[in-house]
Every structure is written in C-alpha cells, then in structure tokens.
Tab-separated table of C-alpha atoms in Angstrom:
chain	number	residue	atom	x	y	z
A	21	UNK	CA	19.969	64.966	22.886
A	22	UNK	CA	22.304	61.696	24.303
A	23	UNK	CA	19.403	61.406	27.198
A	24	UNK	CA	17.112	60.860	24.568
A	25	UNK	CA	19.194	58.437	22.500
A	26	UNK	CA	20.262	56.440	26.042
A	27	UNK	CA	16.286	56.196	26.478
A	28	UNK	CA	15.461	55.398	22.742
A	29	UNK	CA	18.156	52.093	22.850
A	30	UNK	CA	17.452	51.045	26.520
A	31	UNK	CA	13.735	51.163	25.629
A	32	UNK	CA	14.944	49.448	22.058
A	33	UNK	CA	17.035	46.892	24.759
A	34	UNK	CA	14.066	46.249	26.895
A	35	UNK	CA	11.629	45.460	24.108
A	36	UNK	CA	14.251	42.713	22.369
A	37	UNK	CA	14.688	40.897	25.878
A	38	UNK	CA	10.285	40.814	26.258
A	39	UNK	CA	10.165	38.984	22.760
A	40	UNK	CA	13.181	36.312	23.883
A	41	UNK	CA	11.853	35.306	27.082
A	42	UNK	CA	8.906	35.480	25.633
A	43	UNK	CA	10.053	32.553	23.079
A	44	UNK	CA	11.671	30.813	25.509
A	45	UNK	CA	10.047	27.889	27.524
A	46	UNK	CA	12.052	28.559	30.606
A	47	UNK	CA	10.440	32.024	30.822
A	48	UNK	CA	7.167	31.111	29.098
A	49	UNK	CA	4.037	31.005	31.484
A	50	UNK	CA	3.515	27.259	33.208
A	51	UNK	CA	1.318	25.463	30.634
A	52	UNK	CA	1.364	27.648	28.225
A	53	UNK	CA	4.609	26.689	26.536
A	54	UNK	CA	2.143	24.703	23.365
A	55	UNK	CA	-1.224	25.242	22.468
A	56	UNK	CA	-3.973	23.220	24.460
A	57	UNK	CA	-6.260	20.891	22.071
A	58	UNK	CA	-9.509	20.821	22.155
A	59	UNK	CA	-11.790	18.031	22.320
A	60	UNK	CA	-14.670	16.024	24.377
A	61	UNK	CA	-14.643	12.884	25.968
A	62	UNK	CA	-17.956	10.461	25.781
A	63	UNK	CA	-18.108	7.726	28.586
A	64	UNK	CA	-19.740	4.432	27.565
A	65	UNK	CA	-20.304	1.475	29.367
A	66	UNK	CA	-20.109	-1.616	27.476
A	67	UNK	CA	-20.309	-4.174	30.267
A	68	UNK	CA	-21.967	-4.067	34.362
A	69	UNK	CA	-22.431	-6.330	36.892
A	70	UNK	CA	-20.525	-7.556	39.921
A	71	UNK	CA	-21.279	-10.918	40.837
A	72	UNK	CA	-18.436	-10.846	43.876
A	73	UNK	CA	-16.271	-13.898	43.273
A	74	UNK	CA	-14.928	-12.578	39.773
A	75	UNK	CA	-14.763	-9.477	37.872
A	76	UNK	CA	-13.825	-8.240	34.358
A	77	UNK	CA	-10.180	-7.157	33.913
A	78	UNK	CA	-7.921	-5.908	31.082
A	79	UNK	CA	-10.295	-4.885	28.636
A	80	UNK	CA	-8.152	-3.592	25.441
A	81	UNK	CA	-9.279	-3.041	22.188
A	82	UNK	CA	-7.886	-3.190	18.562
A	83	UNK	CA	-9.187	-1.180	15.541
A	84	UNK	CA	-9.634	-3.254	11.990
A	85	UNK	CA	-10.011	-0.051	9.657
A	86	UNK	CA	-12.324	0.051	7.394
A	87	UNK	CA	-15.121	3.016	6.195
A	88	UNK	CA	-16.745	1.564	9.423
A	89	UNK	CA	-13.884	0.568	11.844
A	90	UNK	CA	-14.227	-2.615	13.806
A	91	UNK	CA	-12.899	-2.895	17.029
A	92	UNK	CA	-12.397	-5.917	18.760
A	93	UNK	CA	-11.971	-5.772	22.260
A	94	UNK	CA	-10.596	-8.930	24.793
A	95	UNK	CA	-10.724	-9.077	28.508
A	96	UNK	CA	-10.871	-11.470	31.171
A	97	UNK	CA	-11.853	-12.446	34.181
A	98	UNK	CA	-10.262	-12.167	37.524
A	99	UNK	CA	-10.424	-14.576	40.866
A	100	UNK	CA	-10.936	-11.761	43.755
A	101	UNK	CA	-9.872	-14.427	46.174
A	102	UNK	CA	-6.290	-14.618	44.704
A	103	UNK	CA	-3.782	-11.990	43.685
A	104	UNK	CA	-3.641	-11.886	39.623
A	105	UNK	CA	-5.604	-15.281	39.265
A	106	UNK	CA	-6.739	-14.838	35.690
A	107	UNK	CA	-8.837	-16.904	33.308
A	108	UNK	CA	-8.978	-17.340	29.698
A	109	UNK	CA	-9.396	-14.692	27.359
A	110	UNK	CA	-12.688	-13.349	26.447
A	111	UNK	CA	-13.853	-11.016	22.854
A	112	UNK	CA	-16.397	-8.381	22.583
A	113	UNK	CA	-16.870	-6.422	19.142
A	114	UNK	CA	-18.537	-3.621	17.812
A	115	UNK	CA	-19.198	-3.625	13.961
A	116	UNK	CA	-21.194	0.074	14.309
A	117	UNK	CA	-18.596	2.032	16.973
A	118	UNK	CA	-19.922	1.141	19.626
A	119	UNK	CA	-24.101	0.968	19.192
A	120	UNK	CA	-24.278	-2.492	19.373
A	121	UNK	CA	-21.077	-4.407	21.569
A	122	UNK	CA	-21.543	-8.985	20.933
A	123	UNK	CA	-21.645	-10.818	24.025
A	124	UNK	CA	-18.498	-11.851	25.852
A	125	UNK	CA	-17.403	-14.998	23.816
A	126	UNK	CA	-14.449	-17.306	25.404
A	127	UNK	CA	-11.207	-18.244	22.802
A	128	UNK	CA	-9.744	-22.020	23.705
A	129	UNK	CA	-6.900	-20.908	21.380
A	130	UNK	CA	-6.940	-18.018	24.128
A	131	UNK	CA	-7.065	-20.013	27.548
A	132	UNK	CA	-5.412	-21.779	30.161
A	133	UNK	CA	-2.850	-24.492	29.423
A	134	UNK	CA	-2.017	-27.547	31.456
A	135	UNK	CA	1.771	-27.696	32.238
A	136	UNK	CA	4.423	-29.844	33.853
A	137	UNK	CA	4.637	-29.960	37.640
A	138	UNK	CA	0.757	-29.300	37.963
A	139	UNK	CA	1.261	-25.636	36.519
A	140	UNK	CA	-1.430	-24.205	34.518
A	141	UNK	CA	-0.524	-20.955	32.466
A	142	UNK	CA	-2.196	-18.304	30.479
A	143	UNK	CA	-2.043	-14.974	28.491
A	144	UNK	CA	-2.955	-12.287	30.457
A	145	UNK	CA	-1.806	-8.192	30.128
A	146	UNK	CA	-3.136	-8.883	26.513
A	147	UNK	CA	-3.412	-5.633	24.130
A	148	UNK	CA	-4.759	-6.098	20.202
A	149	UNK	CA	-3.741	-3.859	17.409
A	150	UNK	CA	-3.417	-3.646	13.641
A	151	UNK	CA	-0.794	-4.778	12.118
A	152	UNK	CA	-0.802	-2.992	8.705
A	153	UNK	CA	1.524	-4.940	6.795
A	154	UNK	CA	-0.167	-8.319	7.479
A	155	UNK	CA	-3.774	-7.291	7.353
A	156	UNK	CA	-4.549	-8.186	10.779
A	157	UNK	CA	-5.016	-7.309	14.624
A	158	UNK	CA	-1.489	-8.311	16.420
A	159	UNK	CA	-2.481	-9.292	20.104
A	160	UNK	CA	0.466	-9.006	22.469
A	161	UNK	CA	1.268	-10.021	26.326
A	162	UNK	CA	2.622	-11.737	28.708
A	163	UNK	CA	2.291	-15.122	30.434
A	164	UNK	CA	1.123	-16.236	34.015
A	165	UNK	CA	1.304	-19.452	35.600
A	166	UNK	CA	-0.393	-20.728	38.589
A	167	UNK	CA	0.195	-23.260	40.687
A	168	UNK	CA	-4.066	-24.159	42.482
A	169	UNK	CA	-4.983	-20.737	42.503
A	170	UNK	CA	-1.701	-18.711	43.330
A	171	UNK	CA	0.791	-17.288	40.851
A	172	UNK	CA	3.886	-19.688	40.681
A	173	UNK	CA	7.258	-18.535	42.487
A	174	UNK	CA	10.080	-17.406	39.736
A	175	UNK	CA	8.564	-18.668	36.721
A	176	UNK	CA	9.805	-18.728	33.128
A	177	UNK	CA	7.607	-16.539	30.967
A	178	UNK	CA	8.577	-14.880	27.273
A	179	UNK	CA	6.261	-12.311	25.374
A	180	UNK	CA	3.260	-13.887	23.630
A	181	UNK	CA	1.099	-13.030	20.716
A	182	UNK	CA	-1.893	-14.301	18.792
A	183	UNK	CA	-3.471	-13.202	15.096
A	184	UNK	CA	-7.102	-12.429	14.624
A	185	UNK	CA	-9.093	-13.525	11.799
A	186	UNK	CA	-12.063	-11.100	11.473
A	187	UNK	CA	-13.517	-12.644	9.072
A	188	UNK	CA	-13.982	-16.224	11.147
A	189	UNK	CA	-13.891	-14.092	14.195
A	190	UNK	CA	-11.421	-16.603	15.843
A	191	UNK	CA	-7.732	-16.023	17.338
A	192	UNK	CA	-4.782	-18.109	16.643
A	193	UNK	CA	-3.120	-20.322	19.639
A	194	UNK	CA	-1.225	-18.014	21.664
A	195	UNK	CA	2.362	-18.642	21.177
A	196	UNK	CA	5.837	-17.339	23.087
A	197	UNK	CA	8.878	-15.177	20.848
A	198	UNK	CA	12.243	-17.283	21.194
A	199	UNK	CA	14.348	-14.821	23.169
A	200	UNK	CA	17.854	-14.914	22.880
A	201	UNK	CA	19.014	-17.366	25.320
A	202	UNK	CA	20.398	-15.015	27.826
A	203	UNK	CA	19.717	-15.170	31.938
A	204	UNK	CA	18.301	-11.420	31.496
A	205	UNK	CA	15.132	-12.631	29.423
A	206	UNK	CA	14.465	-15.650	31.103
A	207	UNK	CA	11.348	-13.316	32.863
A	208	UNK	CA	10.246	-11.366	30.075
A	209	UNK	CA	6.653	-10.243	28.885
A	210	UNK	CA	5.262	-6.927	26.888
A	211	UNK	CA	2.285	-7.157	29.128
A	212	UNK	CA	0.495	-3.705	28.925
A	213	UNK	CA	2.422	-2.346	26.707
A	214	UNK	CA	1.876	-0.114	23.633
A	215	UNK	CA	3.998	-1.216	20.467
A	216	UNK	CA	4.643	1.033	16.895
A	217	UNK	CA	5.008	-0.796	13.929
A	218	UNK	CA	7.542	0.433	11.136
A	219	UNK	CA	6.362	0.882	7.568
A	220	UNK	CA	8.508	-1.777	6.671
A	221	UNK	CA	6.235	-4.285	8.841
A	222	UNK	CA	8.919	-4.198	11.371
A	223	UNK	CA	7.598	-4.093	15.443
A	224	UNK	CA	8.708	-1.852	17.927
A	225	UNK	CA	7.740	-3.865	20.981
A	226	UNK	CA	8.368	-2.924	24.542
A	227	UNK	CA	9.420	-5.640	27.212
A	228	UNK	CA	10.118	-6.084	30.524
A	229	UNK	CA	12.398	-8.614	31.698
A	230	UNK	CA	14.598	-9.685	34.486
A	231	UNK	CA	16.930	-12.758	35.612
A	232	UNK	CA	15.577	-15.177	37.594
A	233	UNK	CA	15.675	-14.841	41.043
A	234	UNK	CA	16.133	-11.218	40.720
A	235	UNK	CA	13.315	-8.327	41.754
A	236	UNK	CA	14.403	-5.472	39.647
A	237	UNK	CA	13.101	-5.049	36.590
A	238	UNK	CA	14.850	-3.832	33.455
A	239	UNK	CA	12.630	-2.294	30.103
A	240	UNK	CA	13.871	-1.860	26.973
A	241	UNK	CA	11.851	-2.035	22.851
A	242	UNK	CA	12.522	-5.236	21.148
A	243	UNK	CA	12.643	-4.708	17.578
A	244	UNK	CA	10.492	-7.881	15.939
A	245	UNK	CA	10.012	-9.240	12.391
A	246	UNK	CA	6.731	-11.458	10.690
A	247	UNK	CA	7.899	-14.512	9.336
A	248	UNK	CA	4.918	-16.733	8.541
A	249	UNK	CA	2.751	-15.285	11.379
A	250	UNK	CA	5.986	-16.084	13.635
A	251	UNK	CA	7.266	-13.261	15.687
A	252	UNK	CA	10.604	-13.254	15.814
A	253	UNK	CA	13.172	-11.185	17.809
A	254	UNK	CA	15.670	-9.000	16.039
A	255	UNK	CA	17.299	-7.043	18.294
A	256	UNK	CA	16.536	-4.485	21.599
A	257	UNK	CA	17.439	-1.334	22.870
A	258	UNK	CA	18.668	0.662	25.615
A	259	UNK	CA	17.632	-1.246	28.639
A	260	UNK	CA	16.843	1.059	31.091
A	261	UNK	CA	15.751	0.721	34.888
A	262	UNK	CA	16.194	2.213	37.949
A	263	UNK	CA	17.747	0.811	41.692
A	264	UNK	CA	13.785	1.230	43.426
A	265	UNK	CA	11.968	-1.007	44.333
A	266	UNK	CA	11.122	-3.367	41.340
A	267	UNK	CA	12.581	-0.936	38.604
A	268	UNK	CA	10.946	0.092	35.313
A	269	UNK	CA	8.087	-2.477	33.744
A	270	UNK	CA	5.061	-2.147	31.846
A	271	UNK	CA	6.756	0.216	29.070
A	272	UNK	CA	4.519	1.743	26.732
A	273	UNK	CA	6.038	3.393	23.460
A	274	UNK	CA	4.488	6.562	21.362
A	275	UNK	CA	6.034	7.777	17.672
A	276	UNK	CA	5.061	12.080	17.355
A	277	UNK	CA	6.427	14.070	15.236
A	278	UNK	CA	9.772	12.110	14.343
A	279	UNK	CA	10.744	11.369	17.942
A	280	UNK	CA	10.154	7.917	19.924
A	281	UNK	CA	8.310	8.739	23.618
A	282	UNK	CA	8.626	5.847	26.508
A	283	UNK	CA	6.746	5.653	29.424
A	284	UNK	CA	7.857	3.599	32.252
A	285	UNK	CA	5.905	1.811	35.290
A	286	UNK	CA	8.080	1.929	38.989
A	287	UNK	CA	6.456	1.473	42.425
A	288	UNK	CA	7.444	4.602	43.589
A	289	UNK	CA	6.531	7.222	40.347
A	290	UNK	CA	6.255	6.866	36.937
A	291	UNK	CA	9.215	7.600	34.309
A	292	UNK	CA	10.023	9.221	30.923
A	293	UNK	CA	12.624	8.969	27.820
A	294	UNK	CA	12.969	10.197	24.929
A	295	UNK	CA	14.485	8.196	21.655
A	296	UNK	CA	15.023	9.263	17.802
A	297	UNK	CA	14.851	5.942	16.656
A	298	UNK	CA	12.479	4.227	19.264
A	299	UNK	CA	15.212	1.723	20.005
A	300	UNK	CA	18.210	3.705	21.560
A	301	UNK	CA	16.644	6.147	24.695
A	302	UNK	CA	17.848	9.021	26.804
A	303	UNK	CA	17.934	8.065	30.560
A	304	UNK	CA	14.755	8.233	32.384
A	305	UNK	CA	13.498	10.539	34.246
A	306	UNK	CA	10.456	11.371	36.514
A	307	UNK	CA	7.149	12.408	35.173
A	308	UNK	CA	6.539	15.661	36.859
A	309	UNK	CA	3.717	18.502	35.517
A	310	UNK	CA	5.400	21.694	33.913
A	311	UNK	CA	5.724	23.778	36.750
A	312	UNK	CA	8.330	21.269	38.058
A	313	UNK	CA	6.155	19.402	40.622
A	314	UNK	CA	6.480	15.334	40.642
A	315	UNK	CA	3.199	14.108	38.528
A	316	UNK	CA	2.627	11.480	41.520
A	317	UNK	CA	1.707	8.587	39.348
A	318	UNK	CA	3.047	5.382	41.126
A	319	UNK	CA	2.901	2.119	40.910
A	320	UNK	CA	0.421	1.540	38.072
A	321	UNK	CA	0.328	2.066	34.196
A	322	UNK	CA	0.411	5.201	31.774
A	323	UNK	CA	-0.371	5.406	28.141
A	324	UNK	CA	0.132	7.138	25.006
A	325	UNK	CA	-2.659	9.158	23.415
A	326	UNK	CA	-1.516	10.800	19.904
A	327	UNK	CA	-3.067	12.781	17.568
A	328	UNK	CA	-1.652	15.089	14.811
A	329	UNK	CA	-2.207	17.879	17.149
A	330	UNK	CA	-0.967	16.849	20.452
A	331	UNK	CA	0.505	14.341	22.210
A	332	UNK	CA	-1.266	13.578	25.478
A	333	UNK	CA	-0.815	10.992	28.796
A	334	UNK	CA	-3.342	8.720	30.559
A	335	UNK	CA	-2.781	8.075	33.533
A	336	UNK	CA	-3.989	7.479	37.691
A	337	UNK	CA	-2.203	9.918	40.549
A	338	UNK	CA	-1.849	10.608	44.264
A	339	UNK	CA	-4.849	12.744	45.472
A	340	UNK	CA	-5.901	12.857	48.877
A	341	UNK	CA	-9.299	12.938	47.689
A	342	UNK	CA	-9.328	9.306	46.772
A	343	UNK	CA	-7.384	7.747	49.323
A	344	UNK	CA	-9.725	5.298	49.705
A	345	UNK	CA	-8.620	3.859	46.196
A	346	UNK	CA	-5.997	1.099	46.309
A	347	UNK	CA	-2.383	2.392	45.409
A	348	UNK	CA	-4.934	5.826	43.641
A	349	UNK	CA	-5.882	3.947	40.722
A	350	UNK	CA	-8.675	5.880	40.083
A	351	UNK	CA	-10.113	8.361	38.929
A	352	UNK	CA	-8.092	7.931	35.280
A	353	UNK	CA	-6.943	11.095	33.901
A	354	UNK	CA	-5.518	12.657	30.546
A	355	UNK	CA	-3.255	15.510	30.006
A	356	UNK	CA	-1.551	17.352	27.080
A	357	UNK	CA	2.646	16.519	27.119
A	358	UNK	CA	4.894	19.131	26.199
A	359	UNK	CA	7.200	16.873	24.263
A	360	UNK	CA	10.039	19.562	24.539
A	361	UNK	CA	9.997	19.655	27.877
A	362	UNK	CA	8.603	16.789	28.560
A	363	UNK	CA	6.128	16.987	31.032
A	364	UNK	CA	2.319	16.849	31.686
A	365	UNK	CA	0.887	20.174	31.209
A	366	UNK	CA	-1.791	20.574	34.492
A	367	UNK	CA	-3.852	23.383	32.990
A	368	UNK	CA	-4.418	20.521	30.419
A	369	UNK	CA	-5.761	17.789	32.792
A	370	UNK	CA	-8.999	16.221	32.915
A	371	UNK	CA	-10.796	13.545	34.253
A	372	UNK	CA	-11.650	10.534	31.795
A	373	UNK	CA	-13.015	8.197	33.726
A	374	UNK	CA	-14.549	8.869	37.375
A	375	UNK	CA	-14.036	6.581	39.922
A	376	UNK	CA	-16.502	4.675	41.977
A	377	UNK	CA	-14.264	2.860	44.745
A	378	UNK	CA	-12.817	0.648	42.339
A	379	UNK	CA	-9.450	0.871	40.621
A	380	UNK	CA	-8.659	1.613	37.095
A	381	UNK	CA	-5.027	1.334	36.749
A	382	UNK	CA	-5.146	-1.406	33.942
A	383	UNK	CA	-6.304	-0.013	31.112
A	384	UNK	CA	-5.966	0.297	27.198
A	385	UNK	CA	-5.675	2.889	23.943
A	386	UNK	CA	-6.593	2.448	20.604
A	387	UNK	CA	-6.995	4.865	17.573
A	388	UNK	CA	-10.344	4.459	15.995
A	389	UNK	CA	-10.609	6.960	13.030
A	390	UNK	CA	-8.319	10.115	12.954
A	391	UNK	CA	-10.108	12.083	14.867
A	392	UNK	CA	-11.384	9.636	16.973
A	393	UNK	CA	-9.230	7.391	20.214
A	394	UNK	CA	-10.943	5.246	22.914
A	395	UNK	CA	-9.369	4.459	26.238
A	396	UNK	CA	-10.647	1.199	27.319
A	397	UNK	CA	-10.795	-0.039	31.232
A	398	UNK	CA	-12.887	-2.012	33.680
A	399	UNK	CA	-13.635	-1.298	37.650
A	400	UNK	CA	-10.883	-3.561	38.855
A	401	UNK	CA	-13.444	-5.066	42.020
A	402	UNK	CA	-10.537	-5.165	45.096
A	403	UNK	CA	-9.696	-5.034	47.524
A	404	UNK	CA	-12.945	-6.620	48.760
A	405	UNK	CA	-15.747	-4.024	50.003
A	406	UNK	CA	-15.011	-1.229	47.018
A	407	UNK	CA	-18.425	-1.744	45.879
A	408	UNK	CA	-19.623	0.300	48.792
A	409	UNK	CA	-18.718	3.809	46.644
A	410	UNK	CA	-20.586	2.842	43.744
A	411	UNK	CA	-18.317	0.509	41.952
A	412	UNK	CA	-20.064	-2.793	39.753
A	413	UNK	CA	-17.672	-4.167	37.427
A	414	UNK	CA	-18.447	-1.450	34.146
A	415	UNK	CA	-16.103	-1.819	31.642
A	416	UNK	CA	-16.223	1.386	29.904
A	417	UNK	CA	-15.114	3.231	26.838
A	418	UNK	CA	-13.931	6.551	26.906
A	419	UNK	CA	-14.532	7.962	23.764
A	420	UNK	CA	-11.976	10.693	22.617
A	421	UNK	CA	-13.164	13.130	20.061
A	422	UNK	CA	-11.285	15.265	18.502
C-alpha cells in the first residue's frame, strides 16, 4: 500500500512541475513563448528608374484617415557622387490606397536654404504622420547642411517639422524646435524616427543629439507641445547611449499594450528598452532572437510595426548570403517581438522586401486602416555598380495585411 501512495504523489509531483515549466518562458519552446500572427505582405512599386547620377531616398508616408485613407508620402533625391548630398523634398499621394500614386511634386517650403558662410541646408530623414489633435499630418526630421556638395564639418542642427494642408496639398516652411540651450543639444535631430502622440495632443518624440565636437551619440524622447502650429519642447527622458563607436541614434518609439518600446541605431548592433511611460527607459540592451543569439542588425535603422495582436520589428541583418550589400541593408525583414522577453522571435521572420544589390536600410511605417500597415523604402543606388543584381531605384510599398 505506501509503494502505491509514494507512486500516486511522485506521479501527482511530476505532473505539477510539466504544467509550470510549461507556463514558464524560460522553459517554454524557442518561439513559441506568444502566439505567431498571421498575415500577408503585398509588394508594390510606386516609383522605377535609375538614371545614375541621383536616386530616390527616404520615402515615408503619413496616413490622413478618412473612410478612404490618404496617404501622403515625401522623398527625395540623393547625389551618388557625395555622401548624404540630399535635395529638396518631394510628395507623392494616393487618394484610392495605392491604385493610382500623383507624380513626384517638389515643396519650396520643403527645400534647400541659403545660409551664412556659403552653407546651404535642408530637411532630410523626414517622416509624416497624423497628428490627431490638430487635424493634420506632423512631418518630422532633421537638418543637413552642405558646404558645395559635401556635408559641413560639426554643424548646428535642431529637430524640424512642417504641417500639411491636404486640402491645398501644400506643406508649411520647415522650421527648427528651440532646444534648451544646453552644449548636449547643440547636434540634435529626430531624423528617422517614429514618434507617439498622447491623447492629450502631447508628442512623444525621439532625438538624437550630441555636443559639438563630440562622436558619441546620446538618444533619449522629447516630450513636445502644439502651440499655434509651434512645436515646442517640454521636457526629455532617460538619455541613453552606449561607449561604441558613435552610440545610440535614430531612436524609434512603439506604445503596446500599456508599455513604451525603444529601438536604438549603433554601428556595431542594434538596441532595446523598455519604458512605462515612454519618457523614463530601462537600460539598453542588444537585440538578439529568442533563443539567445545576437539579432545581427548593425549599423542601420529598425522600426515599429503594431497591431492589436502583435507587436513586430523591421529591420536589415548580417547574412552571408548578401554580402555583397553595403553594411547588409538588404533584404528588409519583419519579425514578431516577444515584448516579455523582448526579443525577435525567428520562427516569426520573413522577408518584406527582397533585395536586388541595392540597400534598404532607410525606410518608413505607417498604419493605414486597422488591419492594414505599409512599410515604405526605396533601392538606396550605392555604392556605385549595385545595379548589376537587379537594382533600379523602385520605391516600393510593402503592404501589411492583417
């Protein structure tokens, strides 16, 4: 009789333990911790043609809603002689998701501006998006100045912005947000970033931003305020950075499911933190898949894809099989994150965009309808001689359906 009770409660024992590692993500199966989502991707191609001296960069798109959405997407072009040599801004549109895309049409309120000392600057890094509370598409950046055609040494820049009429179909003059007057800011921009606005109208903006003189970059959000189409600073967060190379830039921030996710550009691999309310972050640490690996994506971009049933990262990797691609920019990729753990899920990843030679490390979300999110990028055309896998300046929309 007390052999069969010892094997009854072992047995008992045994079965409790199965159900609690079961639960628990450090026992759970790799990539299995959440539930995948499902959905398709459609590839469009708004834009081709390489005519080798320039090429189409930065295409980013904003989303007016409506029972039809508009979006509104601005890009520019790039000098392949120089190194970031970028001209005005440019607008395409699509009234009918993307049947029918307008001609490239130029902005002077958008272009290049003579300055003192023969400088000439612009807005470049440039991404559009609504701004509920005002009624309008928010377009934010950063500024570049040139002196001939080669970026300055050490120049001032601030974060810039611009408001979009849709009704005229015409931007505002870009303008600069007065940073405090601190050393720290006097290089600051929220070039390629991804913002979340508050329903109070507030802005959660990410920046970049450095001293003068300095190489290593700090990021941290900048919490802005409307005040008669003026962006003003309030305040900022945790600035965060790392001692490699030129630190952490080109933040992009995500809001899912009450939590605030960051994702951080350094030369060497890309970084993640965590905040509860998207101004005051966790430290950083490494993107890496779930079964621990590093995620390999290095000195380029990453962006925020969220939907209501998943929250997902875009992004470019190491991968012998395109070593041909300058710094691996291409192919662009997506992922589900496991925002417990965060980390990519690689059972989850898929290509988005193939690549053709050309690099695609400069690229754009936007949230169309809710079940509907297009990632917007062009075939960046260098280093010179890309063209030879296939590459011709497409800018394309990847069409997320959920």
């Amino acid at each position: 009789m007390k052999a069969k009770v010892v094997f009854q409660w072992t047995e008992w024992v045994l079965l409790v333990l199965f159900f609690l590692c079961s639960a628990s993500p450090l026992f759970a199966d790799k990539g299995e911790t959440i539930p995948l989502v499902d959905y398709r991707v459609q590839l469009d191609t708004v834009l081709q043609g390489f005519d080798g001296t320039k090429c189409w960069v930065h295409p980013r798109a904003g989303t007016i809603p409506g029972e039809t959405p508009i979006v509104v997407m601005t890009l520019q072009k790039l000098l392949l002689s120089g190194s970031d040599v970028f001209y005005g801004l440019n607008e395409v549109r699509t009234d009918d998701l993307g049947k029918h895309w307008t001609a490239p049409v130029e902005h002077s309120t958008l272009g290049r501006r003579q300055e003192a000392g023969g400088l000439v600057s612009v807005v470049c890094d440039f991404t559009p998006k609504w701004h509920a509370a005002s009624g309008k598409l928010l377009g934010t950046g950063h500024l570049a100045k040139y002196k001939g055609d080669h970026l300055a040494k050490d120049y001032d820049r601030r974060p810039t912005y611009s408001w979009y009429d849709s009704e005229t179909r015409s931007w505002t003059p870009w303008a600069m947000v007065k940073m405090p007057e601190e050393k720290r800011f006097a290089r600051s921009g929220a070039g390629s970033t991804q913002r979340v606005d508050l329903p109070n109208g507030d802005i959660l903006l990410p920046i970049c931003f450095c001293a003068k003189g300095e190489r290593i970059m700090a990021s941290a959000v900048m919490r802005c305020r409307v005040k008669d189409a003026e962006l003003c600073y309030v305040e900022h967060g945790t600035e965060l950075s790392v001692p490699v190379e030129r630190g952490l830039g080109e933040p992009s921030l995500a809001h899912y499911r009450g939590r605030f996710f960051l994702t951080l550009r350094n030369d060497v691999q890309g970084y993640v933190a965590q905040s509860k309310d998207g101004l005051h972050f966790d430290a950083p640490h490494p993107w890496t898949f779930d079964d621990g690996k590093p995620l390999e994506s290095y000195n380029t971009q990453q962006h925020w894809v969220t939907h209501e049933k998943g929250l997902f990262l875009v992004y470019t990797r190491r991968d012998a099989k395109h070593d041909h691609v300058f710094r691996h920019r291409a192919p662009l990729r997506i992922a589900q994150v496991d925002p417990e753990r965060l980390c990519v899920i690689r059972a989850s990843e898929r290509e988005l965009v193939p690549e053709h030679g050309a690099r695609l490390g400069n690229f754009a979300v936007t949230k169309v309808s809710e079940n509907e999110t297009w990632v917007t990028v062009a075939e960046w055309m260098q280093p010179v001689g890309c063209e030879q896998y296939g590459s011709d300046n497409r800018v394309y929309v990847a069409r997320i359906l959920f």
